[in-house]
XYZ file of N, CA and C in Angstrom:
726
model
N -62.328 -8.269 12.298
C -62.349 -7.942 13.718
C -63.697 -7.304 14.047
N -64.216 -8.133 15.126
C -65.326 -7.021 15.636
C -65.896 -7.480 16.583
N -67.045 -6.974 17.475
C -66.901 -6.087 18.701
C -68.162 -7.059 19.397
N -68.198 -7.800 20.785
C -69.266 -8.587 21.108
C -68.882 -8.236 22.912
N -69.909 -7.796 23.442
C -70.189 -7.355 24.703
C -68.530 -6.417 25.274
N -68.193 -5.372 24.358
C -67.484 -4.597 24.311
C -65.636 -5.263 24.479
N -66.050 -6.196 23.659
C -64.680 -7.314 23.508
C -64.716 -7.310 22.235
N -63.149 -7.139 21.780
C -62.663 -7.088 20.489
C -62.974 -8.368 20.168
N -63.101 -9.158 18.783
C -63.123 -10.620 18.734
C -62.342 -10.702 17.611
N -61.557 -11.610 17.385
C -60.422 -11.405 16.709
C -60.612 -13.258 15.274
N -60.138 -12.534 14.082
C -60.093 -14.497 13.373
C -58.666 -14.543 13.541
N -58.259 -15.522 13.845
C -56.517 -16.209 14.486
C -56.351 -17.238 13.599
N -55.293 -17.427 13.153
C -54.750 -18.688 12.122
C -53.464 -19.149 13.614
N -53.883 -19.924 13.936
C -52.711 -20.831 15.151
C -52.051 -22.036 14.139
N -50.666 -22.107 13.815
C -50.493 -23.195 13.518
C -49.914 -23.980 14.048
N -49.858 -25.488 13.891
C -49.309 -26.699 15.252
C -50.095 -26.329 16.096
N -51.588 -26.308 15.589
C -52.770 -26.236 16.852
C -53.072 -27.860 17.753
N -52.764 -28.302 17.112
C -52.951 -29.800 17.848
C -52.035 -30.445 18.941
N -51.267 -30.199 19.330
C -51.083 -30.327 20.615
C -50.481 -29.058 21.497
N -49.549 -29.259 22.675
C -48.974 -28.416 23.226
C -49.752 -27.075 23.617
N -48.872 -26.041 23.520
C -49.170 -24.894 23.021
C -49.893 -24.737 21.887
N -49.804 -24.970 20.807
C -50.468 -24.670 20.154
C -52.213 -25.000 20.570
N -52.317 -26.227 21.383
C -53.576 -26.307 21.710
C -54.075 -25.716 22.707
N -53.540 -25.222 23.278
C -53.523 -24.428 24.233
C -54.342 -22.936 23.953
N -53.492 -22.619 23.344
C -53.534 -21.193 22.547
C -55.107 -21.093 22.044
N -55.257 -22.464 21.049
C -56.829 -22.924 20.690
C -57.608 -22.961 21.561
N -57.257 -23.733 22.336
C -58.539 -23.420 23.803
C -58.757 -22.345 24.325
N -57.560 -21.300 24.213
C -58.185 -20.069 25.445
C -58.546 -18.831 24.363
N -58.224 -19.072 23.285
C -58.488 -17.904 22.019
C -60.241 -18.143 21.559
N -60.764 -19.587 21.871
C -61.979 -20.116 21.562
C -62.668 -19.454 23.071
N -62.015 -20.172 24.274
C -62.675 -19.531 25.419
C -63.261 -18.121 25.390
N -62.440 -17.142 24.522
C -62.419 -15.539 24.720
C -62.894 -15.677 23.694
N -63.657 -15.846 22.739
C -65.034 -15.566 21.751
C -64.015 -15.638 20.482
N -62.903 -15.906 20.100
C -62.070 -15.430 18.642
C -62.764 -16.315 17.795
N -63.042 -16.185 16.304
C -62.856 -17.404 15.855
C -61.373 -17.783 15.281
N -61.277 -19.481 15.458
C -59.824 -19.848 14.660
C -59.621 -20.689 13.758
N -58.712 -20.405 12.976
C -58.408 -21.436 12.224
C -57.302 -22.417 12.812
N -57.578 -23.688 12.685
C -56.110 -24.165 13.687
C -55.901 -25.054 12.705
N -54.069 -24.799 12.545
C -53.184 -25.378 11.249
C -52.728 -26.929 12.164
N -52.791 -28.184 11.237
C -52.614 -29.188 11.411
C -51.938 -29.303 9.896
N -51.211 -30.796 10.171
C -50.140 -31.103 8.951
C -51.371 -31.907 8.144
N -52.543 -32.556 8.534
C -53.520 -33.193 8.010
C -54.497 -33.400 8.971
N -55.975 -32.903 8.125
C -57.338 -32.895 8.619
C -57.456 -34.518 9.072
N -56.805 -35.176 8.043
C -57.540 -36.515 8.196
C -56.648 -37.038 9.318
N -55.658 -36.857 10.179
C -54.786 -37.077 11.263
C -55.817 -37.616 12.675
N -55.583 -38.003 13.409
C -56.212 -38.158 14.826
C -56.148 -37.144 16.086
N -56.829 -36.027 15.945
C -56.878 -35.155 16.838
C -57.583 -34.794 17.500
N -57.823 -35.632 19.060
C -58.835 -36.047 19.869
C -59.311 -34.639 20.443
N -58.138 -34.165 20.899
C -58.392 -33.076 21.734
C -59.323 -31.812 20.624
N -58.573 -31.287 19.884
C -58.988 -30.746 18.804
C -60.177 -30.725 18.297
N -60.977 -32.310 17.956
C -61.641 -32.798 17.435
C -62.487 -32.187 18.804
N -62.739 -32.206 20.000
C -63.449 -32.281 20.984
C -63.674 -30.801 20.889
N -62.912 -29.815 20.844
C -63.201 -28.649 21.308
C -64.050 -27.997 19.629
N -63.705 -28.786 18.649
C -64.231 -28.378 17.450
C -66.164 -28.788 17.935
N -66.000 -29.955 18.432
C -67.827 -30.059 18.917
C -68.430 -29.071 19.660
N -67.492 -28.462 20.644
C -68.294 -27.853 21.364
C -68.073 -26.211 20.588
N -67.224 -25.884 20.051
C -67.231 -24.400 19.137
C -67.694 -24.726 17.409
N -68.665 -25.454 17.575
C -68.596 -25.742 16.001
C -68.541 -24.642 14.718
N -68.656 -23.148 15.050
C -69.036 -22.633 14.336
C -67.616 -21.200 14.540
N -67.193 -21.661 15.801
C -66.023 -20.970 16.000
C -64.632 -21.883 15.260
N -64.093 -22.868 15.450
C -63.391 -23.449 15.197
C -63.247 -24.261 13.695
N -62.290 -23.902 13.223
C -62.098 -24.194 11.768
C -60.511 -25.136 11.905
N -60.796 -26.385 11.397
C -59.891 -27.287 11.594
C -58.957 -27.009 9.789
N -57.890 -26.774 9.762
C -57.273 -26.858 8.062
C -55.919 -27.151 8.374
N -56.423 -28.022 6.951
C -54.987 -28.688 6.572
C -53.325 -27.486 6.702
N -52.581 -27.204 7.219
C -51.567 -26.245 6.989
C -50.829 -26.909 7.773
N -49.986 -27.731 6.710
C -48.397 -28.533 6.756
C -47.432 -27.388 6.730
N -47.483 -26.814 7.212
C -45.473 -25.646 7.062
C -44.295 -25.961 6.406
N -43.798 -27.134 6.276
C -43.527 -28.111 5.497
C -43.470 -27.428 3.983
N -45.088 -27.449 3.525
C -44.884 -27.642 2.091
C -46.038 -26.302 2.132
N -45.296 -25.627 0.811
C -45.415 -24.129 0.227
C -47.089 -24.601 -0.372
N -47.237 -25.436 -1.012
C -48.178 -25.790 -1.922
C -49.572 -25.793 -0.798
N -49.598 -26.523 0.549
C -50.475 -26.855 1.683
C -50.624 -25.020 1.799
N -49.269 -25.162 2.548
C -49.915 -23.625 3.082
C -50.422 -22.815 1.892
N -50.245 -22.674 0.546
C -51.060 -21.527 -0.350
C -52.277 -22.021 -0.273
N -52.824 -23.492 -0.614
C -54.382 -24.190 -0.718
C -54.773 -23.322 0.900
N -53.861 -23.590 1.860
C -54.786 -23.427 3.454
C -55.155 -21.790 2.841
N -54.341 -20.594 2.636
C -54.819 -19.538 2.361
C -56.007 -19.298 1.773
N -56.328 -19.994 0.582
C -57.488 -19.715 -0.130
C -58.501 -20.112 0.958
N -58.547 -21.587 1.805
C -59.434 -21.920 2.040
C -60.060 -20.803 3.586
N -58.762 -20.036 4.159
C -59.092 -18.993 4.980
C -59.695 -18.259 4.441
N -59.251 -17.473 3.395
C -60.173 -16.789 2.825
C -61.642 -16.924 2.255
N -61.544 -17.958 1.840
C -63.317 -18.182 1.617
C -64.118 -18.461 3.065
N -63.529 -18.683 4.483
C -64.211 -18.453 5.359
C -64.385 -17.411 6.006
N -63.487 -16.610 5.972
C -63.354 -15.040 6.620
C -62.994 -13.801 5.317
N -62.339 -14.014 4.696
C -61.563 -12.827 3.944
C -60.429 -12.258 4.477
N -60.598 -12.247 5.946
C -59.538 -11.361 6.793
C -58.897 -11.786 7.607
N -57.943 -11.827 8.145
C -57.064 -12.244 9.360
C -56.828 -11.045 10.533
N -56.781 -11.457 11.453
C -56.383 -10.418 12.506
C -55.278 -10.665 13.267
N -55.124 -12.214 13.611
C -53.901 -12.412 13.928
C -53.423 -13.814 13.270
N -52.147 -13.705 13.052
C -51.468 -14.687 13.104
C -50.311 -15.353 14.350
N -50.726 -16.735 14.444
C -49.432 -16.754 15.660
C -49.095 -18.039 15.264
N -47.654 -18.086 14.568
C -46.808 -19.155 14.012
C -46.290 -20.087 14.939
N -46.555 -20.873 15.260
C -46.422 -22.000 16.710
C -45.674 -23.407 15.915
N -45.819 -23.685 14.814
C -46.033 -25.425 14.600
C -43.866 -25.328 15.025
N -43.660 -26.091 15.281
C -41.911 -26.113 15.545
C -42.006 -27.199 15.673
N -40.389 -27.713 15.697
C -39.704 -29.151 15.897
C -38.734 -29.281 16.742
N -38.249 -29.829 17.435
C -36.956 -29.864 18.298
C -35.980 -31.081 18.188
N -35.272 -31.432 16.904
C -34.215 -32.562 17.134
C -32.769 -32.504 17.214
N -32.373 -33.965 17.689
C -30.557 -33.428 17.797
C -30.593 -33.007 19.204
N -31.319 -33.053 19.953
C -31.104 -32.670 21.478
C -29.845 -33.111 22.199
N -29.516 -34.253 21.958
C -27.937 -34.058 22.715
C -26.947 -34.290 21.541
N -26.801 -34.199 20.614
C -25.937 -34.243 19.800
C -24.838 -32.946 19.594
N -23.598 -33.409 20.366
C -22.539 -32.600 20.363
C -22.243 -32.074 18.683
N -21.655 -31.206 18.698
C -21.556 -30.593 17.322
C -20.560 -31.635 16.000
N -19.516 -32.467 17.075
C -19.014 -33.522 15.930
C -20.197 -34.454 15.706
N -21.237 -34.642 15.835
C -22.047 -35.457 15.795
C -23.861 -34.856 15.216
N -23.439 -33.752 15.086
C -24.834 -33.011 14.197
C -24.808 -33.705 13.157
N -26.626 -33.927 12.783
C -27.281 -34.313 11.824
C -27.764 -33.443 10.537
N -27.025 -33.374 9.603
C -27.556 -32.219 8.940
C -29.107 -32.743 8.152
N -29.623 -33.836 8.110
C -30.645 -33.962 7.779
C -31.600 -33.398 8.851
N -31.356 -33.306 10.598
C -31.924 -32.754 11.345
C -31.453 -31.264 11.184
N -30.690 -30.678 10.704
C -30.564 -29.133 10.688
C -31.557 -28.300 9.470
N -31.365 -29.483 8.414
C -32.660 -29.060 7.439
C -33.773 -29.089 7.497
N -34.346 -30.363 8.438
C -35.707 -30.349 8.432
C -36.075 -29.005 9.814
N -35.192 -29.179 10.641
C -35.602 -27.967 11.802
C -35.810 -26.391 11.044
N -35.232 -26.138 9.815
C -34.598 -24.703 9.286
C -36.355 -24.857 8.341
N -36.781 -26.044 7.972
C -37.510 -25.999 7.071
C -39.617 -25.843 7.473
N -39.147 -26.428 9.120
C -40.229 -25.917 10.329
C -40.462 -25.130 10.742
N -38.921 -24.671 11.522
C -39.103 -23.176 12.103
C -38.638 -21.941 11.636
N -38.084 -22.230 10.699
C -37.421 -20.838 9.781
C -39.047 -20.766 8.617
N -38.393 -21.606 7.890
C -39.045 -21.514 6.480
C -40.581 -21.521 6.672
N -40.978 -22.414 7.596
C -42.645 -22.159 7.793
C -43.073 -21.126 8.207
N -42.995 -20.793 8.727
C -43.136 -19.073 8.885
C -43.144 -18.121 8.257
N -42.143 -18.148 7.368
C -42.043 -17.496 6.120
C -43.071 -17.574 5.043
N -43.212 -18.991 5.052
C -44.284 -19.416 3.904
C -45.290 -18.714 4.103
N -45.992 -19.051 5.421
C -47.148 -18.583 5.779
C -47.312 -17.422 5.851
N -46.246 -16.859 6.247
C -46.490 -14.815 5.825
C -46.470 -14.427 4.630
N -45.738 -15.158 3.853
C -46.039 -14.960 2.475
C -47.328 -15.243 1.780
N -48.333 -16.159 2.268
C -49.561 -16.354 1.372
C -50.616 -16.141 2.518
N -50.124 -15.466 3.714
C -51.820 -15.028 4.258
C -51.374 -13.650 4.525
N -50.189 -12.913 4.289
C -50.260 -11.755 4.093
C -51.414 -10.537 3.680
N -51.724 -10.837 2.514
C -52.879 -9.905 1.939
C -53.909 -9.994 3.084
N -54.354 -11.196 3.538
C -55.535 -10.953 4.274
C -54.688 -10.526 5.582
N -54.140 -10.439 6.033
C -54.026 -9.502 7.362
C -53.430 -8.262 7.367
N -53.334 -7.837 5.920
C -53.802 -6.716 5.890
C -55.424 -5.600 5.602
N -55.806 -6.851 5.793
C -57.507 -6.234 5.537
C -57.766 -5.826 7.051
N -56.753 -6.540 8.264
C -57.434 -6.167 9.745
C -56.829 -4.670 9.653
N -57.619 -3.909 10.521
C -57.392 -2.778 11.337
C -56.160 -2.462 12.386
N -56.000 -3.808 13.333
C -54.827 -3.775 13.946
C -54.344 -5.289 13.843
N -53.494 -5.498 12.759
C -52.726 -6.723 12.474
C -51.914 -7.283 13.656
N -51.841 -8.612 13.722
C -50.998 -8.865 14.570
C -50.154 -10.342 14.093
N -48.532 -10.244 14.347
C -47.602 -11.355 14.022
C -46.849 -12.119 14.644
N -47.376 -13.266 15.568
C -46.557 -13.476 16.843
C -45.764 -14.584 16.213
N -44.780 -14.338 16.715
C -43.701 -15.824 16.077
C -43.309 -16.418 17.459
N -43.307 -17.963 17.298
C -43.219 -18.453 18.391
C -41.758 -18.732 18.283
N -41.103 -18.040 19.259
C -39.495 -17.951 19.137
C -38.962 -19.485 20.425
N -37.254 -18.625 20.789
C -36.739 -18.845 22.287
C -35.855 -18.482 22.556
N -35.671 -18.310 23.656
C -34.470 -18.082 23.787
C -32.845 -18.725 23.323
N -33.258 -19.934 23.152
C -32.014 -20.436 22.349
C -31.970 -19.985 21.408
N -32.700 -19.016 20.222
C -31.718 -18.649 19.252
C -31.590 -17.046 19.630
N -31.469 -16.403 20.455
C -30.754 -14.950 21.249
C -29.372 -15.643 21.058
N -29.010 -14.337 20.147
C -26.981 -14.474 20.268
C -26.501 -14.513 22.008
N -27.096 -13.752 22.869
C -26.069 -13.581 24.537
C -27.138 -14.487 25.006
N -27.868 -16.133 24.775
C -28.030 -17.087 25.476
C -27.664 -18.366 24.452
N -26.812 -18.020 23.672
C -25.746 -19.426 23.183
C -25.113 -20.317 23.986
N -25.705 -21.222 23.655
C -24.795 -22.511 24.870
C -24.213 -23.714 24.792
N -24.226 -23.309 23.487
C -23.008 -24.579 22.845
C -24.029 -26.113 22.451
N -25.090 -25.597 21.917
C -26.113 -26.767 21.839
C -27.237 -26.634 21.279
N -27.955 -27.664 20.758
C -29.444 -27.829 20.897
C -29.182 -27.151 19.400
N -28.269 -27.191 18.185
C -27.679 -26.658 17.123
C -28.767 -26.499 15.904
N -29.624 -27.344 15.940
C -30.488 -27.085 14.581
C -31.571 -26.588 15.162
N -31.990 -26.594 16.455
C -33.116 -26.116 16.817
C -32.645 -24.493 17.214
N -31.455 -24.372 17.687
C -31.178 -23.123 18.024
C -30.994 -21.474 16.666
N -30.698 -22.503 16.005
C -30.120 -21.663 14.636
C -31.147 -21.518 13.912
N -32.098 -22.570 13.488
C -33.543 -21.805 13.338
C -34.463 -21.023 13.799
N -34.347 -21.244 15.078
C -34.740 -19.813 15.601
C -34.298 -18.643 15.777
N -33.059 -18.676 15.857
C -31.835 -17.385 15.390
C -32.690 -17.391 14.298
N -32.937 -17.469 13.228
C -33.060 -17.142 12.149
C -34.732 -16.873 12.098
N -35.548 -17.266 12.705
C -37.174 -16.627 13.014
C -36.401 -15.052 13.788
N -35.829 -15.406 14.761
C -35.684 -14.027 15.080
C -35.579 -12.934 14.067
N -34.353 -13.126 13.154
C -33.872 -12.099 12.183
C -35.593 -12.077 11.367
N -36.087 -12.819 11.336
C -36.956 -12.633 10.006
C -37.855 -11.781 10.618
N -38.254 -11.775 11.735
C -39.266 -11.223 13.013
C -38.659 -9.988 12.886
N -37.361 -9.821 13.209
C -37.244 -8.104 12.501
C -37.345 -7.744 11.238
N -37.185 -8.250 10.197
C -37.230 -7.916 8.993
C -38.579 -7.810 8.872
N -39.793 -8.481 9.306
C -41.334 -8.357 9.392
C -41.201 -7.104 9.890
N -41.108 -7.012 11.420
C -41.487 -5.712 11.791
C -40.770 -3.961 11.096
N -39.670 -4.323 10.848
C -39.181 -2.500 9.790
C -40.101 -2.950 8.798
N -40.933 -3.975 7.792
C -41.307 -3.541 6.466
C -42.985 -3.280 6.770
N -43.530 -4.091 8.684
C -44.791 -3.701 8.362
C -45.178 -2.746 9.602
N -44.478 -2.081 10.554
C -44.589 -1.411 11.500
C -45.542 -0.320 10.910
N -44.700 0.390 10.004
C -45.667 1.985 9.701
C -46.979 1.524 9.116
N -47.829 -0.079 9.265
C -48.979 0.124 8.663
C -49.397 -0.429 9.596
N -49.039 -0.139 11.088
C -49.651 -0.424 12.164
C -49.701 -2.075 12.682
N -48.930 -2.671 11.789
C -48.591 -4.358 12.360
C -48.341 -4.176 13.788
N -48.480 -4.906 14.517
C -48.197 -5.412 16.363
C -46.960 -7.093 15.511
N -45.428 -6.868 15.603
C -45.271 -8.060 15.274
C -44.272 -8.518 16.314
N -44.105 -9.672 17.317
C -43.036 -10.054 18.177
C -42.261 -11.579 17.918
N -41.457 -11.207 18.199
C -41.034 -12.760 18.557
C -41.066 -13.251 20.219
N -41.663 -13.971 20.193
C -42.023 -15.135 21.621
C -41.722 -15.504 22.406
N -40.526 -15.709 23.498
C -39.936 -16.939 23.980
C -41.248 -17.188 25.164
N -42.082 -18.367 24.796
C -43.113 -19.090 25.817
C -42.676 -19.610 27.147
N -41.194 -19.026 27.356
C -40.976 -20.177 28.662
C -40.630 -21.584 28.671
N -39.846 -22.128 29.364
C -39.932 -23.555 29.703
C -41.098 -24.324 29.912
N -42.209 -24.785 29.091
C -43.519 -25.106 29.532
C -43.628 -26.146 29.475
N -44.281 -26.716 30.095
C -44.919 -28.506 30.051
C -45.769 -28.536 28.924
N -44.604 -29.141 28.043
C -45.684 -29.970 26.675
C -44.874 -30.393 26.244
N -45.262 -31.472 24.744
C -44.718 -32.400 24.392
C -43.047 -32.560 23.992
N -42.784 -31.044 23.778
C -41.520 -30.671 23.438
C -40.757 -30.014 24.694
N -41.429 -29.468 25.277
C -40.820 -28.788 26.596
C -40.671 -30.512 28.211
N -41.288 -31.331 28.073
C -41.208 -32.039 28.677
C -42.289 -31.766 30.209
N -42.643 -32.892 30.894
C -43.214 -32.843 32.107
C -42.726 -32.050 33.348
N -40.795 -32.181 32.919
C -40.249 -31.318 34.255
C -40.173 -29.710 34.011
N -40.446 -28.998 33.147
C -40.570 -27.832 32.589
C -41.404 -27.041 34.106
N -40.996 -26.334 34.411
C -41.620 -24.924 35.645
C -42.692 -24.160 34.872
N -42.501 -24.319 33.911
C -44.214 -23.218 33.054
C -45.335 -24.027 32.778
N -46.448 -23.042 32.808
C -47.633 -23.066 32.570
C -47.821 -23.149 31.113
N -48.312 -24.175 30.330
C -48.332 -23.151 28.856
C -49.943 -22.521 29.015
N -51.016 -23.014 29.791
C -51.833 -21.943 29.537
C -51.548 -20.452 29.964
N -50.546 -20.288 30.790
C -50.562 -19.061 31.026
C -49.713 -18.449 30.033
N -48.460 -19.260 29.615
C -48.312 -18.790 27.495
C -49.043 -18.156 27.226
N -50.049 -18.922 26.591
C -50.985 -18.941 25.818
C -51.993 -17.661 25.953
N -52.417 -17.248 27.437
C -53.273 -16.088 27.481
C -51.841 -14.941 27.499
N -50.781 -14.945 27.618
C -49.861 -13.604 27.327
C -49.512 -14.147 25.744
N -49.629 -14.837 25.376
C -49.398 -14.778 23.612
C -50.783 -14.327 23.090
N -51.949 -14.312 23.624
C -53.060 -13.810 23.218
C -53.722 -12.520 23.352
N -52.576 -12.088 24.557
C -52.552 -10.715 25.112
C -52.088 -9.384 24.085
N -50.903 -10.066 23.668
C -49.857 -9.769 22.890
C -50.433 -9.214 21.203
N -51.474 -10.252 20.738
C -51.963 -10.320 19.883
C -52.848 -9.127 19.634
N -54.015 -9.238 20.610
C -55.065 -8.411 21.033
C -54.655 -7.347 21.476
N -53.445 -6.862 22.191
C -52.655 -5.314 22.131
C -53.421 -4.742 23.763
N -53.415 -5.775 24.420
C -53.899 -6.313 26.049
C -52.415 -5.801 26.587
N -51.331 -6.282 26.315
C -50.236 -6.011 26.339
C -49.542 -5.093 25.565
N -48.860 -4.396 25.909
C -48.045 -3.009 24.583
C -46.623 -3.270 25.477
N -45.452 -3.919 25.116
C -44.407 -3.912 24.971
C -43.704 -2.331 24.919
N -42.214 -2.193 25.189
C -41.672 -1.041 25.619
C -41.825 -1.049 23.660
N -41.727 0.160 23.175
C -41.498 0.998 21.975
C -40.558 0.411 21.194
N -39.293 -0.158 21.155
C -38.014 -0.967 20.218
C -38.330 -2.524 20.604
N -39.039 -2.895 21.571
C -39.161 -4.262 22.212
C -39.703 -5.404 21.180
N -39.114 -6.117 20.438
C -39.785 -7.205 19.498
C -39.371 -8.969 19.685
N -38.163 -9.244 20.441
C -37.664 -10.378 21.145
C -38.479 -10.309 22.422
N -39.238 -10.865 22.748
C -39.830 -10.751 24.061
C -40.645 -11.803 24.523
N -40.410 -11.772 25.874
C -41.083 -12.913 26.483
C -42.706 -13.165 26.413
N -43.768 -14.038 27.245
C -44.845 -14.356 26.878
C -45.781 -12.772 27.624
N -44.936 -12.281 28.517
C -45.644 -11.608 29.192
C -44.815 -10.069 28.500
N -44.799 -9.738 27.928
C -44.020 -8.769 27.365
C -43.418 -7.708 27.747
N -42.384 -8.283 28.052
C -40.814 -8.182 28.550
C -40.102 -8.557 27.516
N -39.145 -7.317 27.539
C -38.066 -7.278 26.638
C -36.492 -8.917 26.719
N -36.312 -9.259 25.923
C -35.275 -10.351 25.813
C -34.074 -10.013 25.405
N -32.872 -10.153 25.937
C -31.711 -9.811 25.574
C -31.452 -10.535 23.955
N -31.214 -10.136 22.925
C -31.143 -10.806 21.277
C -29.523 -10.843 21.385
């Protein structure tokens, strides 16, 4: 972390930087001087947008391989953060999946309940597990998990079952992060971004994700300070009923 025309500048690991939100997040974290690393499932993939904003930040923007997926990607992506920075300042866990969308519960896919648990639960996990050390080298750490409100126990709605229950379960882990790293000054939340227009949220969605994106960056940077117990919380940080 450090300090350019009296602006904090922060190194960010975004993962599922390539589209949506996540690209989003990349564009306005690059706009505001950060440098980032932005996690893709593969370098060698087609990522126009990405690829474009990497020309014009060439020296800000760090494109790496980090599949969530697989334990083995994300430990290689760690090392390779570290030999560009040493340190992390923030992390903000974004890459997710959404399947099974109308599938009534006699009709759940448990091959879709595993791969959703293995995106949005387990990737997350992974990744706190092997870029841990370096974000504890920052001064003021930060852990944003990109949540929703579908997995809050009092907004259950009888649906949306593998996507909902993995995030129930980012939630729980989002507290279990914050009691083990609070007293060393971690900033850690869980997310809900809103209904936003992107690839997963759809065209008819009422949100902005750039405006996500600058309150998930807010959040990060400590622009925003949430009420004192507040860790389920929205983009603009506001407390969420769990």
């Amino acid at each position: 972390m450090n300090k350019k025309g009296g602006v904090v500048l922060m190194n960010i690991v975004i993962t599922g930087a390539n589209k949506g939100l996540g690209l989003e997040l990349t564009r306005e974290a690059l706009r505001q001087g950060h440098q980032v690393a932005a996690g893709v499932r593969s370098v060698e993939g087609d990522h126009p947008e990405l690829r474009a904003l990497q020309s014009d930040h060439p020296h800000a923007l760090h494109i790496v391989a980090l599949d969530v997926d697989q334990e083995a990607a994300v430990a290689k992506s760690a090392e390779v953060i570290s030999e560009l920075w040493g340190q992390i300042d923030a992390i903000i866990n974004n890459a997710g999946i959404l399947l099974g969308r109308d599938q009534s519960i006699e009709e759940v896919s448990f091959e879709d309940v595993e791969r959703s648990m293995i995106t949005n639960l387990y990737g997350p996990m992974k990744v706190i597990k092997h870029l841990l050390p370096q974000l504890r080298r920052s001064s003021e750490p930060a852990i944003i998990n990109v949540s929703s409100e579908a997995g809050c126990f009092t907004g259950a709605y009888g649906g949306d079952y593998a996507y909902a229950i993995s995030k129930s379960g980012l939630n729980f882990f989002t507290a279990q992060l914050r009691k083990l790293l609070a007293s060393e000054g971690f900033a850690v939340y869980a997310v809900h971004p809103g209904w936003i227009r992107t690839p997963m949220g759809g065209e008819q969605a009422p949100g902005d994700p750039v405006e996500s994106a600058k309150g998930l960056l807010d959040l990060a940077q400590r622009r925003i300070i949430p009420e004192r117990d507040a860790w389920m919380i929205n983009h603009k940080g506001q407390p969420m009923p769990i």
